[in-house]
Amino acid sequence: MLRIGVTGGIGSGKSTVCRIFEQAGIPVFSADACAHALSDNDADVRKQIRKLLGDKAYKTDGTLDRPFVADEVFSNPEKLKKLNRIVHPRVIKAVEEFGSGLTGVPFWIVEAALLYESGLQKKLDYVIGVVAGGELRARRVMERDGMEESAVRKRMQRQLDDDALRAKVDFVLMNDGPAEQLNERIAFFKTLFSKIPPKSA
Ligand code: ADP
């Protein structure tokens, strides 16, 4: 059973791609949702984040104050590294548990915005990078989240740029066309991953 990663910048369409795979019967694990859940709910992770960033890291409703945390860590690479060291190993463990519980499918997928940053690629056979032009991605996110263009651009700047992503991934899925084209490309990958051997073989 192949382990496939799907990554891409904000607005590239990685969630859309994963939803289509899921509708076709392929199991999908969201590393981002897992990291969110751990930082909101896991007692040990919460304790370590509080120790690193202070009580302000959590809102009065008990959930992580994500804008506060983003401001803290993106201006301080050392803190970012420490935060990642708290959350990423736990996410990797959850991914492995998810995969080990599956049978009867040719492959399964991990969706992760920070796939390479978290070291997840070491646990995977192949990675698809979902790619689309910066203008198009910004427009999609502004429409999806009602975000200002400047806020979207700021988020985009914190992620791997297109060239760096293309250099790392095994396959590029260009998502700059209509839904039918995306569906065709996903069908191609579904066939491919039902036929090729694991990377290590
Ligand atoms: P990501 O998870 O990479 O941030 P999403 O999958 O949420 O991106 O896609 C961003 C937005 O763009 C969503 O509203 C989605 O419905 C839309 N979208 C994605 N791909 C396409 C496409 N090929 N055509 C039209 N809209 C798309």
Tab-separated table of C-alpha atoms in Angstrom, residues 10 137-138 141-142 145-159:
chain	number	residue	atom	x	y	z
A	10	ILE	CA	-2.348	28.072	0.343
A	137	ARG	CA	-4.171	31.241	-5.565
A	138	ALA	CA	-4.574	34.655	-3.946
A	141	VAL	CA	-8.239	32.337	-0.916
A	142	MET	CA	-9.747	35.837	-0.905
A	145	ASP	CA	-11.984	33.027	3.351
A	146	GLY	CA	-12.916	36.654	2.673
A	147	MET	CA	-9.293	37.545	3.422
A	148	GLU	CA	-7.574	40.765	2.325
A	149	GLU	CA	-5.038	40.289	-0.458
A	150	SER	CA	-2.194	41.578	1.772
A	151	ALA	CA	-2.972	38.947	4.441
A	152	VAL	CA	-3.041	36.190	1.818
A	153	ARG	CA	0.288	37.374	0.384
A	154	LYS	CA	1.814	37.350	3.867
A	155	ARG	CA	0.745	33.737	4.339
A	156	MET	CA	2.111	32.833	0.911
A	157	GLN	CA	5.491	34.373	1.732
A	158	ARG	CA	5.872	32.080	4.744
A	159	GLN	CA	5.528	28.985	2.595
